[in-house]
């Protein structure tokens, strides 16, 4: 019997053209009938991501061997890997801070006659900045995507090369419904930017 091939040619997923998130969602939003259209009802590009900051941080699948007294393997137990993508958003706008750092407007921060001048606006960050929403990374051509339909994103403020950034870590949460699974791969995508970013 001849040896066949899975694919006639290698199908690669390389580079990155965009990172996109959906709106915040609750567990109740992830119904059996939910689709990617529901998860990304109001999608937003994360804009400029600091060069070299996007990293895969997931754990590999691991095996723990059960051995006999001589060290021979009797059986093995396995632990599934995790799926994590980290990134640094170059923008430090108050809009981004509110969205990912759970920043809140502080209308009375300045009092009267302060040193910051007229028109200054303050936000404060105290809450643990975790959001649950859809997340995906598009490849360099924008025709393939790795999708976490239910991603838990935790954020922090960092400084890289003199630039203040928002460091985000998106971890895929378990989901298995009719239309959604923990990690999904899309081919033949034609991302719609007609409404702007």
PDB file of N, CA and C in Angstrom, residues 2-11 187:
ATOM      1  N   UNK A   2       0.597   2.183  -0.881  1.00  0.00           N
ATOM      2  CA  UNK A   2       1.420   3.391  -1.025  1.00  0.00           C
ATOM      3  C   UNK A   2       1.179   4.356   0.125  1.00  0.00           C
ATOM      4  N   UNK A   3       2.208   5.100   0.469  1.00  0.00           N
ATOM      5  CA  UNK A   3       2.110   6.124   1.515  1.00  0.00           C
ATOM      6  C   UNK A   3       1.523   7.395   0.905  1.00  0.00           C
ATOM      7  N   UNK A   4       0.483   7.890   1.515  1.00  0.00           N
ATOM      8  CA  UNK A   4      -0.142   9.116   1.030  1.00  0.00           C
ATOM      9  C   UNK A   4       0.288  10.327   1.826  1.00  0.00           C
ATOM     10  N   UNK A   5      -0.274  11.465   1.483  1.00  0.00           N
ATOM     11  CA  UNK A   5       0.002  12.727   2.182  1.00  0.00           C
ATOM     12  C   UNK A   5      -1.304  13.300   2.718  1.00  0.00           C
ATOM     13  N   UNK A   6      -1.217  13.969   3.862  1.00  0.00           N
ATOM     14  CA  UNK A   6      -2.391  14.661   4.382  1.00  0.00           C
ATOM     15  C   UNK A   6      -2.728  15.862   3.505  1.00  0.00           C
ATOM     16  N   UNK A   7      -1.713  16.635   3.118  1.00  0.00           N
ATOM     17  CA  UNK A   7      -1.904  17.812   2.274  1.00  0.00           C
ATOM     18  C   UNK A   7      -0.958  17.733   1.085  1.00  0.00           C
ATOM     19  N   UNK A   8      -1.407  18.230  -0.054  1.00  0.00           N
ATOM     20  CA  UNK A   8      -0.557  18.246  -1.236  1.00  0.00           C
ATOM     21  C   UNK A   8       0.642  19.167  -1.037  1.00  0.00           C
ATOM     22  N   UNK A   9       0.440  20.249  -0.296  1.00  0.00           N
ATOM     23  CA  UNK A   9       1.537  21.162   0.029  1.00  0.00           C
ATOM     24  C   UNK A   9       1.328  21.692   1.441  1.00  0.00           C
ATOM     25  N   UNK A  10       2.389  22.159   2.051  1.00  0.00           N
ATOM     26  CA  UNK A  10       2.325  22.644   3.425  1.00  0.00           C
ATOM     27  C   UNK A  10       1.469  23.901   3.507  1.00  0.00           C
ATOM     28  N   UNK A  11       0.552  23.914   4.451  1.00  0.00           N
ATOM     29  CA  UNK A  11      -0.317  25.070   4.680  1.00  0.00           C
ATOM     30  C   UNK A  11       0.143  25.749   5.962  1.00  0.00           C
ATOM     31  N   UNK A 187      -9.815  29.360   8.005  1.00  0.00           N
ATOM     32  CA  UNK A 187      -9.112  29.547   6.739  1.00  0.00           C
ATOM     33  C   UNK A 187     -10.055  30.204   5.748  1.00  0.00           C
TER      34      UNK A 187
END
